[in-house]
XYZ file of C-alpha atoms in Angstrom:
672
model
C 0.023 -0.075 0.013
C 1.148 3.639 -0.762
C 0.171 6.574 1.350
C -0.984 9.876 0.244
C -1.457 12.807 2.725
C -4.185 14.944 1.087
C -5.371 18.409 2.315
C -8.880 19.651 1.491
C -8.583 23.439 1.316
C -11.099 26.098 0.332
C -12.707 29.476 0.933
C -15.377 29.358 3.742
C -18.750 27.752 2.534
C -17.313 26.392 -0.700
C -18.388 22.940 0.552
C -15.012 21.582 1.717
C -16.220 19.436 4.771
C -19.303 18.155 2.733
C -16.636 16.930 0.025
C -14.796 15.257 2.749
C -17.950 13.480 3.836
C -18.892 12.435 0.359
C -15.152 10.915 -0.192
C -15.521 8.997 2.960
C -18.965 7.795 1.921
C -17.750 6.668 -1.498
C -14.777 4.808 0.017
C -17.207 2.945 2.408
C -15.892 4.576 5.617
C -19.237 5.975 6.629
C -22.770 4.641 5.860
C -24.562 7.849 5.884
C -23.483 11.244 4.927
C -23.344 14.024 7.600
C -24.308 17.487 7.028
C -22.515 20.621 8.131
C -26.029 22.275 8.841
C -27.032 19.272 10.936
C -23.655 19.335 12.817
C -23.080 15.681 12.252
C -19.955 15.574 10.064
C -17.082 13.125 10.708
C -14.217 15.690 10.736
C -15.964 18.511 12.592
C -15.885 16.906 15.974
C -15.734 19.953 18.243
C -18.906 20.713 19.738
C -18.384 24.426 18.675
C -17.718 23.409 15.015
C -21.008 21.472 15.037
C -23.001 24.248 16.344
C -21.487 27.100 14.237
C -21.237 24.950 11.033
C -17.581 25.850 10.452
C -14.311 24.036 10.646
C -12.049 25.440 13.282
C -9.379 22.724 13.739
C -7.849 20.501 11.278
C -8.949 16.807 11.320
C -7.409 13.645 9.840
C -9.329 10.610 8.573
C -8.191 7.869 6.402
C -9.601 5.727 3.593
C -8.330 3.438 0.826
C -8.486 4.014 -2.962
C -7.419 0.619 -4.425
C -3.825 0.292 -3.215
C -3.373 3.941 -2.067
C -4.114 4.743 1.689
C -5.275 8.482 1.805
C -4.895 10.380 4.984
C -7.362 13.168 4.347
C -6.911 16.390 6.325
C -9.848 18.785 6.444
C -8.642 22.249 7.093
C -10.564 25.374 8.104
C -11.868 27.684 5.483
C -12.429 30.880 7.460
C -9.536 33.336 7.170
C -9.519 33.728 11.029
C -8.104 30.183 11.196
C -5.580 30.445 8.542
C -2.898 29.493 11.150
C -4.356 26.089 11.239
C -3.964 25.673 7.477
C -0.512 26.834 7.614
C 0.477 24.093 9.974
C -1.092 21.402 7.648
C 0.797 22.656 4.560
C 4.152 21.440 5.744
C 2.872 17.670 5.937
C 1.002 17.421 2.637
C 1.813 15.289 -0.575
C -1.058 16.933 -2.431
C -4.221 19.092 -2.162
C -7.672 19.533 -3.399
C -8.746 23.067 -3.643
C -12.407 23.530 -3.606
C -14.183 26.294 -5.406
C -17.911 27.022 -5.519
C -19.690 26.761 -8.878
C -21.912 29.657 -7.680
C -19.581 32.037 -5.941
C -16.366 31.240 -8.036
C -12.946 32.095 -6.954
C -12.911 34.244 -3.581
C -10.309 35.967 -1.692
C -9.088 33.160 0.436
C -9.077 30.800 -2.588
C -6.412 33.153 -4.228
C -4.516 33.318 -0.920
C -4.415 29.524 -0.546
C -3.626 28.780 -4.430
C -0.689 31.346 -4.266
C 0.728 29.502 -1.197
C 0.262 26.012 -2.624
C 2.014 27.149 -5.774
C 4.931 28.652 -3.948
C 5.363 25.521 -1.910
C 5.128 23.334 -5.102
C 2.277 21.269 -3.614
C 0.509 19.215 -6.405
C -2.980 20.543 -6.419
C -6.289 19.486 -8.123
C -9.197 21.976 -8.303
C -12.733 20.600 -7.483
C -15.653 23.036 -8.531
C -18.340 22.014 -6.167
C -22.103 22.909 -5.955
C -23.022 22.167 -9.607
C -26.506 21.210 -8.308
C -27.102 24.728 -6.972
C -29.079 27.441 -8.694
C -26.877 29.827 -10.075
C -23.977 27.316 -10.801
C -21.757 28.174 -13.739
C -19.273 26.292 -15.931
C -17.415 28.379 -18.444
C -17.522 31.485 -16.378
C -15.914 29.682 -13.400
C -13.169 28.160 -15.710
C -12.358 31.650 -16.839
C -12.406 32.766 -13.316
C -9.959 30.062 -12.401
C -7.628 30.846 -15.213
C -7.622 34.597 -14.420
C -7.257 34.578 -10.604
C -5.906 31.236 -9.654
C -3.658 29.849 -12.540
C -3.599 29.873 -16.361
C -2.291 26.288 -16.189
C -5.614 24.782 -15.439
C -7.160 21.979 -17.612
C -10.951 20.934 -17.274
C -11.292 17.211 -17.143
C -14.676 17.247 -18.633
C -16.889 19.065 -21.123
C -19.780 21.428 -20.040
C -21.941 20.066 -17.174
C -25.573 18.991 -18.245
C -28.345 19.844 -16.072
C -26.294 22.624 -14.381
C -27.926 24.293 -11.421
C -30.299 21.307 -10.798
C -30.155 18.167 -8.678
C -29.797 16.174 -11.906
C -26.479 17.995 -12.858
C -24.132 15.563 -14.463
C -20.501 15.909 -14.867
C -19.143 13.772 -17.799
C -15.390 12.990 -18.254
C -13.363 13.407 -21.263
C -12.253 10.229 -22.992
C -8.466 9.929 -22.982
C -8.272 10.559 -26.783
C -11.103 13.351 -26.718
C -9.784 16.237 -28.989
C -11.240 18.582 -26.123
C -8.765 17.267 -23.751
C -5.787 16.191 -25.960
C -5.632 19.618 -27.687
C -5.678 21.546 -24.328
C -3.083 19.115 -22.872
C -0.673 19.456 -25.759
C -0.842 23.193 -25.528
C -0.388 23.123 -21.769
C 2.279 20.435 -21.447
C 4.726 21.620 -24.243
C 4.833 24.959 -22.570
C 6.586 23.344 -19.679
C 8.606 20.719 -21.407
C 10.976 21.781 -24.270
C 11.682 17.935 -25.232
C 7.911 17.247 -25.616
C 7.515 20.359 -27.652
C 10.260 19.305 -29.975
C 8.758 15.756 -30.271
C 5.443 17.353 -31.204
C 6.946 19.763 -33.677
C 9.290 17.458 -35.341
C 7.056 14.300 -35.482
C 4.339 16.170 -37.463
C 1.765 14.041 -35.603
C -0.387 14.532 -32.617
C 1.094 13.204 -29.525
C -0.288 9.830 -28.559
C -2.833 9.930 -25.548
C -0.798 7.593 -23.748
C 2.412 9.735 -23.934
C 0.228 12.804 -23.121
C -1.249 11.003 -20.017
C 2.224 10.037 -18.795
C 3.650 13.636 -19.061
C 0.271 14.924 -17.472
C 0.833 12.861 -14.599
C 4.492 14.048 -14.062
C 3.722 17.622 -14.555
C 0.636 17.507 -12.008
C 3.067 15.896 -9.649
C 5.556 18.829 -10.005
C 2.664 21.236 -9.515
C 3.156 22.656 -12.926
C -0.347 22.046 -14.192
C -3.724 21.677 -12.376
C -6.647 19.465 -13.284
C -9.934 20.892 -12.729
C -12.963 18.676 -11.965
C -16.664 19.652 -11.600
C -19.147 18.007 -9.347
C -21.437 18.083 -6.294
C -20.556 16.736 -2.841
C -24.314 16.785 -2.075
C -25.463 14.529 -5.043
C -22.080 12.633 -5.766
C -21.793 13.969 -9.359
C -18.141 14.035 -10.366
C -16.821 12.402 -7.215
C -15.802 9.155 -9.026
C -13.759 11.145 -11.434
C -12.185 13.271 -8.673
C -11.180 10.096 -6.811
C -9.580 8.656 -9.816
C -7.560 11.926 -10.257
C -6.469 11.743 -6.452
C -5.191 8.269 -6.885
C -3.480 8.590 -10.433
C -2.197 12.236 -10.552
C -1.212 13.027 -7.069
C 2.147 11.685 -5.894
C 2.316 9.108 -2.901
C 4.509 9.650 0.106
C 8.153 8.606 0.070
C 10.659 7.884 2.690
C 13.188 5.382 3.897
C 11.874 3.273 6.765
C 15.429 2.405 7.810
C 16.743 6.039 7.472
C 16.953 8.620 10.401
C 13.759 9.390 12.103
C 12.431 12.717 10.795
C 8.949 14.054 11.221
C 7.051 17.375 11.712
C 4.340 17.939 14.409
C 1.332 19.808 12.877
C -1.326 19.565 15.670
C -1.271 19.063 19.430
C -4.426 18.231 21.413
C -5.163 16.856 24.948
C -6.548 13.454 25.448
C -9.269 12.539 27.933
C -6.819 12.297 30.744
C -5.213 15.686 29.984
C -2.167 13.992 28.217
C -0.663 15.686 25.138
C -1.235 14.032 21.969
C 1.069 15.095 19.144
C -0.025 14.776 15.483
C 3.360 13.835 13.432
C 3.867 13.416 9.685
C 6.704 10.921 9.363
C 9.054 11.691 6.537
C 11.759 8.999 7.233
C 12.653 6.372 9.768
C 10.483 4.339 11.944
C 9.261 5.277 15.546
C 8.403 2.456 17.871
C 6.667 2.388 21.304
C 9.067 3.057 24.118
C 11.679 4.644 21.891
C 13.334 7.808 23.270
C 12.830 10.367 20.784
C 14.405 13.912 20.393
C 12.079 16.824 19.374
C 12.126 20.547 19.317
C 12.308 23.690 17.260
C 14.700 23.249 14.239
C 16.829 26.046 15.510
C 17.157 25.020 19.252
C 18.612 22.144 21.175
C 16.276 19.027 21.178
C 14.447 17.894 24.181
C 13.900 14.126 24.585
C 11.046 12.009 25.551
C 9.823 8.420 25.751
C 7.111 7.437 23.368
C 4.405 5.591 25.453
C 1.879 5.152 22.801
C 1.301 5.331 19.009
C -1.874 5.612 16.956
C -2.113 5.627 13.172
C -5.025 6.399 10.780
C -6.674 3.613 9.013
C -10.155 2.892 7.417
C -11.664 5.929 9.179
C -10.277 5.012 12.762
C -7.198 5.898 14.694
C -5.915 2.665 15.891
C -3.085 1.732 18.311
C 0.156 0.500 16.640
C 3.490 -0.685 17.890
C 5.399 1.499 15.364
C 4.859 4.279 12.621
C 6.877 4.458 9.404
C 7.729 7.140 6.729
C 4.797 8.653 4.835
C 2.300 7.918 7.659
C 0.584 10.343 10.181
C 0.454 9.227 13.898
C -0.595 10.516 17.275
C 2.263 10.162 19.658
C 1.861 10.044 23.377
C 4.437 10.572 26.172
C 6.121 13.724 24.771
C 5.031 16.216 27.341
C 6.794 19.367 26.283
C 6.272 18.836 22.555
C 4.737 21.803 20.566
C 3.237 22.504 17.181
C 6.027 23.058 14.695
C 8.506 20.968 16.497
C 10.721 18.625 14.505
C 10.778 14.964 15.661
C 14.175 13.451 15.260
C 16.278 15.159 12.420
C 14.752 18.486 11.466
C 14.051 18.914 7.820
C 14.505 22.574 7.669
C 16.973 24.959 9.363
C 14.477 27.617 10.129
C 10.723 27.732 10.791
C 8.795 29.101 7.837
C 5.610 30.940 7.973
C 3.579 30.973 4.684
C 0.844 33.370 5.668
C 0.816 36.766 7.468
C 0.812 36.758 11.299
C -2.233 38.026 13.082
C -2.701 41.775 12.791
C -5.167 42.284 15.642
C -5.174 41.860 19.433
C -7.582 42.224 22.335
C -7.314 42.019 26.053
C -9.199 39.228 27.589
C -11.161 40.029 30.731
C -12.301 37.370 33.042
C -15.873 37.787 34.469
C -14.975 37.205 38.163
C -11.709 38.873 38.553
C -10.552 36.150 41.026
C -10.259 33.781 38.069
C -7.384 35.654 36.316
C -4.829 32.730 37.221
C -7.189 30.023 35.847
C -7.643 32.269 32.701
C -3.823 32.403 32.096
C -3.666 28.762 32.578
C -6.481 28.114 30.122
C -5.178 30.531 27.616
C -1.699 28.780 27.820
C -3.407 25.435 26.817
C -5.169 27.140 23.834
C -1.894 28.521 22.733
C -0.437 24.993 22.749
C -2.927 24.240 19.981
C -2.528 27.464 18.218
C 0.936 29.206 18.828
C -0.138 32.300 16.961
C -2.640 33.216 19.678
C 0.434 34.556 21.324
C -0.315 35.416 24.835
C 1.056 38.892 26.054
C 1.236 38.970 29.867
C 1.084 42.511 31.405
C 2.239 41.983 35.006
C 1.922 45.685 35.727
C -1.771 45.968 34.774
C -2.600 42.364 35.686
C -3.872 41.826 32.108
C -3.524 39.210 29.293
C -4.069 39.958 25.722
C -4.284 37.512 22.676
C -3.307 38.093 18.967
C -6.155 37.642 16.501
C -6.971 37.309 12.900
C -10.483 38.493 13.111
C -13.731 38.771 15.302
C -14.810 35.143 14.499
C -11.733 33.848 16.243
C -12.444 36.116 19.134
C -15.978 34.591 19.456
C -14.407 30.955 19.253
C -11.906 31.632 22.029
C -14.673 33.077 24.125
C -16.812 29.972 23.550
C -14.158 27.588 24.023
C -13.066 29.230 27.415
C -16.574 28.893 28.553
C -17.347 25.296 27.347
C -14.041 23.635 28.091
C -12.592 25.428 31.062
C -15.852 27.044 32.576
C -14.338 30.577 32.494
C -16.777 33.495 31.196
C -14.772 36.254 29.487
C -15.320 39.425 27.708
C -12.948 41.265 25.293
C -11.915 44.784 25.270
C -11.971 46.590 21.822
C -9.889 44.999 19.212
C -6.757 46.987 18.382
C -4.213 46.656 15.514
C -0.771 45.142 16.022
C 1.662 47.673 14.591
C 5.418 47.152 14.266
C 8.304 49.339 14.341
C 11.423 49.508 12.133
C 14.693 51.561 12.775
C 14.835 54.679 10.812
C 18.507 55.123 10.875
C 21.594 54.032 12.807
C 22.165 54.275 16.411
C 24.904 53.216 18.964
C 25.280 53.289 22.784
C 27.459 51.703 25.302
C 28.194 51.508 29.037
C 31.550 50.612 30.589
C 31.896 48.554 33.819
C 32.363 50.793 36.897
C 32.105 53.996 35.044
C 29.776 56.868 35.408
C 26.382 55.674 36.769
C 26.533 52.172 35.408
C 25.432 50.165 38.532
C 25.946 46.774 36.807
C 29.116 44.848 36.618
C 29.100 44.608 32.890
C 30.316 46.466 29.826
C 27.903 46.437 26.992
C 27.859 48.208 23.612
C 25.255 47.848 20.807
C 24.659 49.309 17.422
C 21.416 48.978 15.572
C 21.218 49.266 11.760
C 18.082 49.087 9.525
C 17.699 46.065 7.459
C 15.483 45.326 4.362
C 11.758 44.810 5.087
C 10.814 41.216 5.847
C 14.308 40.288 7.047
C 13.548 40.074 10.612
C 16.163 40.622 13.275
C 19.866 39.584 13.078
C 22.314 39.557 15.849
C 26.022 39.946 15.250
C 29.228 40.070 17.238
C 31.554 42.945 16.541
C 33.744 41.779 19.406
C 35.882 38.696 19.903
C 33.834 35.729 20.779
C 36.350 34.564 23.548
C 36.364 38.301 25.007
C 33.876 37.024 27.628
C 32.511 33.596 28.793
C 29.823 32.220 26.524
C 27.111 32.305 29.255
C 27.516 36.145 29.342
C 27.492 36.461 25.647
C 24.406 34.380 25.465
C 22.683 36.722 28.063
C 23.241 39.628 25.914
C 21.873 37.988 22.870
C 18.825 36.529 24.413
C 18.098 39.830 26.107
C 18.478 41.752 22.894
C 15.674 39.631 21.139
C 13.499 39.909 24.337
C 14.023 43.656 24.440
C 13.085 44.149 20.844
C 9.571 43.044 21.643
C 8.768 46.608 22.792
C 10.341 49.496 20.773
C 10.072 53.153 21.252
C 6.392 53.218 20.951
C 5.805 49.744 22.589
C 5.608 47.795 19.351
C 7.650 44.997 18.027
C 10.880 45.993 16.437
C 11.938 44.193 13.320
C 14.002 44.478 10.155
C 17.265 45.417 11.760
C 20.746 44.198 12.664
C 22.001 44.430 16.149
C 25.884 44.364 16.575
C 27.631 44.016 19.875
C 30.441 46.593 19.771
C 31.762 46.512 23.442
C 32.064 43.794 25.973
C 33.780 43.501 29.272
C 33.282 41.704 32.630
C 34.727 41.127 36.067
C 35.782 37.285 36.530
C 34.705 35.299 39.553
C 36.385 36.824 42.628
C 36.315 36.305 46.300
C 37.850 37.828 49.393
C 40.808 36.065 50.692
C 39.812 32.554 52.018
C 36.198 33.339 51.326
C 33.550 32.075 48.950
C 32.475 33.677 45.681
C 31.436 37.149 46.028
C 28.642 38.345 43.694
C 29.375 42.048 44.624
C 32.745 41.834 42.786
C 32.046 39.352 40.045
C 30.028 39.757 36.874
C 26.886 37.517 36.394
C 24.530 36.882 33.618
C 22.025 38.858 35.618
C 24.221 41.991 35.322
C 24.217 41.811 31.551
C 20.568 40.884 31.328
C 19.821 44.176 33.327
C 22.315 46.349 31.422
C 21.433 45.332 27.892
C 17.829 46.866 27.678
C 19.268 50.162 28.597
C 22.053 50.237 26.108
C 19.594 48.707 23.384
C 16.977 51.327 23.945
C 19.597 54.177 24.078
C 20.841 53.121 20.585
C 17.333 52.717 19.398
C 16.329 56.171 20.547
C 19.355 57.449 18.688
C 18.404 55.587 15.494
C 14.666 56.546 15.731
C 11.899 54.246 14.721
C 8.954 54.325 12.218
C 5.660 52.894 13.300
C 4.060 50.552 10.393
C 0.361 49.556 10.427
C -0.776 46.394 8.616
C -2.689 47.073 5.349
C -5.164 44.777 3.612
C -5.693 44.797 -0.266
C -9.290 45.065 -0.991
C -11.437 44.266 -3.897
C -15.077 45.605 -4.323
C -17.703 44.697 -6.654
C -20.592 47.065 -6.474
C -23.351 48.826 -8.471
C -21.927 51.632 -10.420
C -24.370 53.997 -8.985
C -23.162 53.099 -5.514
C -19.605 54.187 -6.030
C -20.279 57.971 -5.196
C -21.478 57.338 -1.738
C -18.881 54.900 -0.909
C -15.796 56.998 -1.748
C -16.363 59.369 1.201
C -16.759 56.381 3.524
C -13.424 55.021 2.245
C -11.674 58.225 2.829
C -13.038 58.354 6.386
C -11.641 54.837 6.803
C -8.211 56.135 5.479
C -8.394 53.602 2.569
C -6.508 54.342 -0.557
C -8.763 53.214 -3.563
C -7.316 52.782 -7.025
C -9.174 53.699 -10.290
C -12.605 52.155 -10.626
C -13.150 49.679 -13.502
C -16.558 49.386 -14.953
C -17.815 45.649 -15.427
C -21.236 45.862 -17.095
C -23.754 47.270 -14.508
C -21.130 46.723 -11.879
C -17.906 48.539 -10.890
C -14.812 47.004 -9.509
C -12.706 48.952 -7.185
C -9.362 47.863 -5.692
C -7.140 49.487 -3.132
C -5.576 49.200 0.245
C -7.253 49.798 3.660
C -5.877 49.654 7.222
C -6.613 46.102 8.613
C -8.169 47.749 11.675
C -10.943 49.384 9.367
C -11.889 46.173 7.506
C -14.549 44.972 9.854
C -16.196 48.523 9.753
C -16.193 48.542 5.905
C -17.795 44.971 6.077
C -20.676 46.230 8.447
C -21.324 49.408 6.355
C -21.182 47.974 2.907
C -24.649 46.511 2.736
C -26.437 49.782 3.398
C -24.144 51.688 1.042
C -24.689 49.084 -1.866
C -28.301 47.862 -1.379
C -26.729 44.625 -0.132
C -25.179 44.015 -3.685
C -21.580 44.884 -2.780
C -19.057 42.072 -2.499
C -15.873 42.741 -0.497
C -12.736 40.650 -0.707
C -9.684 41.484 1.344
C -6.318 40.014 2.457
C -3.183 41.098 4.153
C -0.958 43.000 1.708
C 1.861 44.770 3.577
C 2.779 47.355 6.370
C 2.860 51.090 5.672
C 4.102 53.800 7.884
C 1.333 55.357 9.997
C 0.053 58.801 8.924
C -0.860 61.186 11.722
C -0.548 60.492 15.493
C 1.408 57.458 16.203
C -0.368 54.688 18.087
C 1.459 53.665 21.414
C 1.161 50.276 22.955
C 1.430 50.122 26.733
C 4.689 48.755 27.989
C 4.819 45.525 29.976
C 8.484 45.786 30.817
C 10.355 48.019 33.397
C 10.619 50.629 30.715
C 14.265 50.952 29.920
C 13.382 54.243 28.096
C 13.196 55.904 31.685
C 16.487 55.076 33.166
C 15.489 56.315 36.767
C 12.370 54.304 36.787
C 14.149 51.213 35.203
C 16.988 51.238 37.824
C 14.526 51.452 40.596
C 12.719 48.425 39.266
C 15.725 46.281 38.604
C 18.393 47.271 41.237
C 15.976 47.613 44.216
C 14.229 44.254 43.306
C 17.508 42.347 43.122
C 17.656 41.674 39.569
C 20.881 43.837 39.077
C 24.374 42.841 40.453
C 22.894 40.469 43.051
C 21.034 38.580 40.208
C 22.170 35.434 38.588
């Protein structure tokens, strides 16, 4: 048996979970189709998913197609849960991207396809809902070619009975000119040898040769077969199933090679134990193995595998081992986290395929006494979704979470109530900005000089770096000029301190160079024990570094950037006039309107913080006919008054206040 790890991805409401149900039913895994509206689908197992009719967490279910075992991973469609999709992408062999035959390609569909193409994940497109009123064939194909990929090929002629329950989706025969002609044009664009064979031979390429090249180019994510059908009626499902088996590449890996896997999901079992969903790429893991795991860039932890479950025929069953290509739930690895490498890491650095959350909100527990319980519960949720990114403010006794949108906020609120018994409210959602250095700045403090109360010498220079490059730390001093523990203390504190810049936002896209270093070695009075008052410790360097770094940053200056969304609006042409002043009020930057029959298409950029307001006002401005698509585009400098974020540190921008907090509380020279 071969294994194929298959992701089902789509814009919300395209019918992704319904397609999963139909595939399981066709394979004989379930006897009766579940319905999203009835809350009884196989993969939406959370009570909240069933109640709201949306997928929130990815789910794995397995079925067989002849000699291929398909591990099907159903992913969320709502953009608020894009982080869940991101984690799944790293474990896929192939994907089915679902498009609605009624709505066509939507904003989230484009985001997903761009990412699938960038990662070279072989992808089939399934146009669902051919049984629904308003379903279209040729316009949707054009839509796919224009907005998703020009390298798409329809696998069947026009649907008969389109828009009715009797809609039928015939397939092309292998030698049908409608298919062979399109394949010849498409495949020769990507293969010069095939083009030469076609030109020099003077004859049409044989269907068998075309199919062989079609399989190869689909497997390399160069072309994308398009199937039409209906998950509700089952039309077109047989053709899609054949395409999954024949066109998508099976997983590979050496069972005797080094163990290598990726954790893409973590959940808690009935007894509260951690269950890590791992995609194995090579090697074999057995029960009672001691297994290294951790971030690819950090030293690995180690744990003992106490249990293994693999997915087979719709169930997860206990197994003594798991080999390459399979997905398993591992027990016993208590400190494991999403994104961790198991065994040998496949990548040197963690990759993010989508933009991080751009919103945040303070979580307020209903009875103030439950603040400790709240932090514990949110920490448990952050295990399952690291991009929630808890921000603890010990000064104000508050916890805030990062968000993609209002729906995610509602889900967190409901989860806290149902799973932890904690009622919460949220403060107003605010935008997460970032800071970038505007120039170069440098500062240093010398041990035992001026008013430096710490037994440490630290000098740092901050230089701007290209957008998107993140933070790089460099040594401009000899590595052996100080003990490694002290060097490490400075480096770690630099990254921690940059979490709050001059205006309280994360500082990024810069290079920080250590320019000065110095310390007092371990000393003691005659015949006495080690004396911290005359010997440098890591605590000295951790306390001094924020002062030096923020002084350098003040000299450099920073620019505050806010997240921007690209928007696309379709609206009646006569609604454009009333809409433009609203866009100006929302500080959006619209482009030139483009007429499209009786409609008008308007694209531009809008601050992420104002998208929700535009969504709320659009129906009344466009008589309910306006359609808005938006997605994260970039960060731009804030115009006007600069937003400030409340600080959660001891404010190294205020030397007097900072020293009072550190020296008097014992985290200075006396610290370790």
